[in-house]
mmCIF file with all atom_site columns, C-alpha atoms in Angstrom:
data_model
loop_
_atom_site.group_PDB
_atom_site.id
_atom_site.type_symbol
_atom_site.label_atom_id
_atom_site.label_alt_id
_atom_site.label_comp_id
_atom_site.label_asym_id
_atom_site.label_entity_id
_atom_site.label_seq_id
_atom_site.pdbx_PDB_ins_code
_atom_site.Cartn_x
_atom_site.Cartn_y
_atom_site.Cartn_z
_atom_site.occupancy
_atom_site.B_iso_or_equiv
_atom_site.pdbx_formal_charge
_atom_site.auth_seq_id
_atom_site.auth_comp_id
_atom_site.auth_asym_id
_atom_site.auth_atom_id
_atom_site.pdbx_PDB_model_num
ATOM 1   C CA . MET V 1 1   ? 165.567 312.921 6.823   1.00 0.00 ? 1   MET V CA 1
ATOM 2   C CA . THR V 1 2   ? 167.967 312.967 9.785   1.00 0.00 ? 2   THR V CA 1
ATOM 3   C CA . ARG V 1 3   ? 171.553 311.895 9.478   1.00 0.00 ? 3   ARG V CA 1
ATOM 4   C CA . GLU V 1 4   ? 172.711 308.670 11.030  1.00 0.00 ? 4   GLU V CA 1
ATOM 5   C CA . ALA V 1 5   ? 174.141 309.013 14.519  1.00 0.00 ? 5   ALA V CA 1
ATOM 6   C CA . GLY V 1 6   ? 177.903 309.244 14.584  1.00 0.00 ? 6   GLY V CA 1
ATOM 7   C CA . LEU V 1 7   ? 178.472 310.430 11.012  1.00 0.00 ? 7   LEU V CA 1
ATOM 8   C CA . GLU V 1 8   ? 179.850 313.834 12.008  1.00 0.00 ? 8   GLU V CA 1
ATOM 9   C CA . ALA V 1 9   ? 182.188 312.326 14.599  1.00 0.00 ? 9   ALA V CA 1
ATOM 10  C CA . THR V 1 10  ? 183.304 309.675 12.125  1.00 0.00 ? 10  THR V CA 1
ATOM 11  C CA . ALA V 1 11  ? 184.000 312.326 9.481   1.00 0.00 ? 11  ALA V CA 1
ATOM 12  C CA . ALA V 1 12  ? 186.114 314.219 12.042  1.00 0.00 ? 12  ALA V CA 1
ATOM 13  C CA . LEU V 1 13  ? 188.019 311.011 12.827  1.00 0.00 ? 13  LEU V CA 1
ATOM 14  C CA . PHE V 1 14  ? 188.738 310.389 9.154   1.00 0.00 ? 14  PHE V CA 1
ATOM 15  C CA . LYS V 1 15  ? 189.907 313.984 8.798   1.00 0.00 ? 15  LYS V CA 1
ATOM 16  C CA . VAL V 1 16  ? 192.485 313.398 11.540  1.00 0.00 ? 16  VAL V CA 1
ATOM 17  C CA . LEU V 1 17  ? 193.482 310.116 9.887   1.00 0.00 ? 17  LEU V CA 1
ATOM 18  C CA . GLY V 1 18  ? 193.897 311.924 6.550   1.00 0.00 ? 18  GLY V CA 1
ATOM 19  C CA . SER V 1 19  ? 197.650 312.300 7.033   1.00 0.00 ? 19  SER V CA 1
ATOM 20  C CA . SER V 1 20  ? 200.035 309.526 6.033   1.00 0.00 ? 20  SER V CA 1
ATOM 21  C CA . SER V 1 21  ? 202.458 310.754 8.717   1.00 0.00 ? 21  SER V CA 1
ATOM 22  C CA . ARG V 1 22  ? 199.828 310.415 11.446  1.00 0.00 ? 22  ARG V CA 1
ATOM 23  C CA . LEU V 1 23  ? 198.858 306.987 10.123  1.00 0.00 ? 23  LEU V CA 1
ATOM 24  C CA . TYR V 1 24  ? 202.498 305.931 10.311  1.00 0.00 ? 24  TYR V CA 1
ATOM 25  C CA . LEU V 1 25  ? 202.804 307.168 13.889  1.00 0.00 ? 25  LEU V CA 1
ATOM 26  C CA . LEU V 1 26  ? 199.636 305.257 14.774  1.00 0.00 ? 26  LEU V CA 1
ATOM 27  C CA . ARG V 1 27  ? 201.098 302.076 13.315  1.00 0.00 ? 27  ARG V CA 1
ATOM 28  C CA . LEU V 1 28  ? 204.270 302.582 15.341  1.00 0.00 ? 28  LEU V CA 1
ATOM 29  C CA . LEU V 1 29  ? 202.229 303.128 18.508  1.00 0.00 ? 29  LEU V CA 1
ATOM 30  C CA . ALA V 1 30  ? 200.085 300.082 17.747  1.00 0.00 ? 30  ALA V CA 1
ATOM 31  C CA . ALA V 1 31  ? 203.274 298.017 17.960  1.00 0.00 ? 31  ALA V CA 1
ATOM 32  C CA . GLU V 1 32  ? 204.298 299.547 21.300  1.00 0.00 ? 32  GLU V CA 1
ATOM 33  C CA . PRO V 1 33  ? 203.972 302.715 23.368  1.00 0.00 ? 33  PRO V CA 1
ATOM 34  C CA . ALA V 1 34  ? 206.821 305.146 22.735  1.00 0.00 ? 34  ALA V CA 1
ATOM 35  C CA . GLY V 1 35  ? 208.214 308.521 23.602  1.00 0.00 ? 35  GLY V CA 1
ATOM 36  C CA . VAL V 1 36  ? 208.757 311.354 21.175  1.00 0.00 ? 36  VAL V CA 1
ATOM 37  C CA . SER V 1 37  ? 212.479 310.600 20.770  1.00 0.00 ? 37  SER V CA 1
ATOM 38  C CA . ALA V 1 38  ? 211.811 306.986 19.797  1.00 0.00 ? 38  ALA V CA 1
ATOM 39  C CA . LEU V 1 39  ? 209.069 308.044 17.382  1.00 0.00 ? 39  LEU V CA 1
ATOM 40  C CA . VAL V 1 40  ? 211.379 310.633 15.797  1.00 0.00 ? 40  VAL V CA 1
ATOM 41  C CA . GLU V 1 41  ? 214.034 307.974 15.284  1.00 0.00 ? 41  GLU V CA 1
ATOM 42  C CA . ARG V 1 42  ? 211.661 305.315 13.948  1.00 0.00 ? 42  ARG V CA 1
ATOM 43  C CA . SER V 1 43  ? 209.642 307.633 11.718  1.00 0.00 ? 43  SER V CA 1
ATOM 44  C CA . GLU V 1 44  ? 212.585 309.726 10.466  1.00 0.00 ? 44  GLU V CA 1
ATOM 45  C CA . MET V 1 45  ? 210.402 312.829 10.924  1.00 0.00 ? 45  MET V CA 1
ATOM 46  C CA . SER V 1 46  ? 211.606 315.929 12.738  1.00 0.00 ? 46  SER V CA 1
ATOM 47  C CA . GLN V 1 47  ? 210.876 316.298 16.440  1.00 0.00 ? 47  GLN V CA 1
ATOM 48  C CA . PRO V 1 48  ? 208.608 319.338 15.938  1.00 0.00 ? 48  PRO V CA 1
ATOM 49  C CA . LEU V 1 49  ? 206.604 317.490 13.274  1.00 0.00 ? 49  LEU V CA 1
ATOM 50  C CA . VAL V 1 50  ? 206.186 314.370 15.421  1.00 0.00 ? 50  VAL V CA 1
ATOM 51  C CA . SER V 1 51  ? 205.113 316.536 18.365  1.00 0.00 ? 51  SER V CA 1
ATOM 52  C CA . GLN V 1 52  ? 202.598 318.394 16.202  1.00 0.00 ? 52  GLN V CA 1
ATOM 53  C CA . HIS V 1 53  ? 201.065 315.147 14.906  1.00 0.00 ? 53  HIS V CA 1
ATOM 54  C CA . LEU V 1 54  ? 200.938 313.677 18.415  1.00 0.00 ? 54  LEU V CA 1
ATOM 55  C CA . ARG V 1 55  ? 199.169 316.797 19.668  1.00 0.00 ? 55  ARG V CA 1
ATOM 56  C CA . THR V 1 56  ? 196.541 316.415 16.911  1.00 0.00 ? 56  THR V CA 1
ATOM 57  C CA . LEU V 1 57  ? 196.092 312.713 17.707  1.00 0.00 ? 57  LEU V CA 1
ATOM 58  C CA . ARG V 1 58  ? 195.834 313.446 21.410  1.00 0.00 ? 58  ARG V CA 1
ATOM 59  C CA . GLN V 1 59  ? 193.257 316.208 20.908  1.00 0.00 ? 59  GLN V CA 1
ATOM 60  C CA . ALA V 1 60  ? 191.194 313.756 18.846  1.00 0.00 ? 60  ALA V CA 1
ATOM 61  C CA . GLY V 1 61  ? 191.353 311.204 21.671  1.00 0.00 ? 61  GLY V CA 1
ATOM 62  C CA . ILE V 1 62  ? 193.233 308.690 19.527  1.00 0.00 ? 62  ILE V CA 1
ATOM 63  C CA . VAL V 1 63  ? 196.372 308.593 21.664  1.00 0.00 ? 63  VAL V CA 1
ATOM 64  C CA . THR V 1 64  ? 196.989 309.142 25.349  1.00 0.00 ? 64  THR V CA 1
ATOM 65  C CA . VAL V 1 65  ? 200.128 310.241 27.123  1.00 0.00 ? 65  VAL V CA 1
ATOM 66  C CA . SER V 1 66  ? 201.574 309.239 30.458  1.00 0.00 ? 66  SER V CA 1
ATOM 67  C CA . ARG V 1 67  ? 204.750 310.282 32.199  1.00 0.00 ? 67  ARG V CA 1
ATOM 68  C CA . THR V 1 68  ? 207.624 307.970 32.978  1.00 0.00 ? 68  THR V CA 1
ATOM 69  C CA . GLY V 1 69  ? 210.018 310.172 34.872  1.00 0.00 ? 69  GLY V CA 1
ATOM 70  C CA . ARG V 1 70  ? 210.647 313.154 32.595  1.00 0.00 ? 70  ARG V CA 1
ATOM 71  C CA . GLU V 1 71  ? 209.610 311.374 29.421  1.00 0.00 ? 71  GLU V CA 1
ATOM 72  C CA . ALA V 1 72  ? 206.123 311.491 27.950  1.00 0.00 ? 72  ALA V CA 1
ATOM 73  C CA . VAL V 1 73  ? 205.086 308.068 26.669  1.00 0.00 ? 73  VAL V CA 1
ATOM 74  C CA . TYR V 1 74  ? 202.366 307.906 24.014  1.00 0.00 ? 74  TYR V CA 1
ATOM 75  C CA . GLN V 1 75  ? 200.062 304.965 23.374  1.00 0.00 ? 75  GLN V CA 1
ATOM 76  C CA . LEU V 1 76  ? 196.867 304.264 21.508  1.00 0.00 ? 76  LEU V CA 1
ATOM 77  C CA . ALA V 1 77  ? 193.794 305.165 23.513  1.00 0.00 ? 77  ALA V CA 1
ATOM 78  C CA . ASP V 1 78  ? 191.860 302.347 21.860  1.00 0.00 ? 78  ASP V CA 1
ATOM 79  C CA . HIS V 1 79  ? 193.233 299.586 19.654  1.00 0.00 ? 79  HIS V CA 1
ATOM 80  C CA . HIS V 1 80  ? 190.086 299.644 17.501  1.00 0.00 ? 80  HIS V CA 1
ATOM 81  C CA . ILE V 1 81  ? 191.682 302.502 15.609  1.00 0.00 ? 81  ILE V CA 1
ATOM 82  C CA . ALA V 1 82  ? 194.657 300.293 14.696  1.00 0.00 ? 82  ALA V CA 1
ATOM 83  C CA . HIS V 1 83  ? 192.226 297.792 13.177  1.00 0.00 ? 83  HIS V CA 1
ATOM 84  C CA . VAL V 1 84  ? 190.526 300.538 11.168  1.00 0.00 ? 84  VAL V CA 1
ATOM 85  C CA . VAL V 1 85  ? 193.897 301.658 9.802   1.00 0.00 ? 85  VAL V CA 1
ATOM 86  C CA . ASP V 1 86  ? 195.020 298.075 9.082   1.00 0.00 ? 86  ASP V CA 1
ATOM 87  C CA . ASP V 1 87  ? 191.746 297.322 7.283   1.00 0.00 ? 87  ASP V CA 1
ATOM 88  C CA . ALA V 1 88  ? 192.073 300.477 5.185   1.00 0.00 ? 88  ALA V CA 1
ATOM 89  C CA . ILE V 1 89  ? 195.647 299.585 4.220   1.00 0.00 ? 89  ILE V CA 1
ATOM 90  C CA . THR V 1 90  ? 194.573 296.049 3.311   1.00 0.00 ? 90  THR V CA 1
ATOM 91  C CA . HIS V 1 91  ? 191.770 297.473 1.204   1.00 0.00 ? 91  HIS V CA 1
ATOM 92  C CA . VAL V 1 92  ? 193.980 299.825 -0.812  1.00 0.00 ? 92  VAL V CA 1
ATOM 93  C CA . LEU V 1 93  ? 196.580 297.110 -1.371  1.00 0.00 ? 93  LEU V CA 1
ATOM 94  C CA . GLU V 1 94  ? 194.038 294.614 -2.690  1.00 0.00 ? 94  GLU V CA 1
ATOM 95  C CA . GLU V 1 95  ? 194.230 293.889 -6.358  1.00 0.00 ? 95  GLU V CA 1
ATOM 96  C CA . ASP V 1 96  ? 191.725 295.881 -8.419  1.00 0.00 ? 96  ASP V CA 1
ATOM 97  C CA . PRO V 1 97  ? 188.970 293.447 -9.534  1.00 0.00 ? 97  PRO V CA 1
ATOM 98  C CA . SER V 1 98  ? 188.767 295.210 -12.911 1.00 0.00 ? 98  SER V CA 1
ATOM 99  C CA . ASP V 1 99  ? 192.338 294.049 -13.576 1.00 0.00 ? 99  ASP V CA 1
ATOM 100 C CA . LYS V 1 100 ? 191.030 290.473 -13.670 1.00 0.00 ? 100 LYS V CA 1
ATOM 101 C CA . GLY V 1 101 ? 188.087 291.309 -15.877 1.00 0.00 ? 101 GLY V CA 1
ATOM 102 C CA . GLU V 1 102 ? 185.624 291.028 -12.998 1.00 0.00 ? 102 GLU V CA 1
ATOM 103 C CA . ASN V 1 103 ? 182.756 293.467 -12.822 1.00 0.00 ? 103 ASN V CA 1
ATOM 104 C CA . ASP V 1 104 ? 181.492 294.901 -9.566  1.00 0.00 ? 104 ASP V CA 1
ATOM 105 C CA . GLU V 1 105 ? 178.014 296.303 -9.972  1.00 0.00 ? 105 GLU V CA 1
ATOM 106 C CA . HIS V 1 106 ? 178.168 298.012 -6.571  1.00 0.00 ? 106 HIS V CA 1
ATOM 107 C CA . ASP V 1 107 ? 180.326 300.972 -7.665  1.00 0.00 ? 107 ASP V CA 1
#
């Protein structure tokens, strides 16, 4: 049996998204494009750490960078990724159905 098309690429995407710091940077960039300095300030992460995460996101094609004068401005390459992240956050914040005594037979 062959694997479904896109599974390997999707697994690689989820691997990149497997960092809460990168997810936070994505949420910041979903709100508005920003430079490294602004992301450092908003995220309260160090500049080297922000730069490292941005490099990973850029290599994965999740963010793009453009120059405004001397500053590099990062933005989401595709806003679909913001929806994926938002949906995942909504999912994990949902109340557990077992807490209400409901049974889900699709576990």
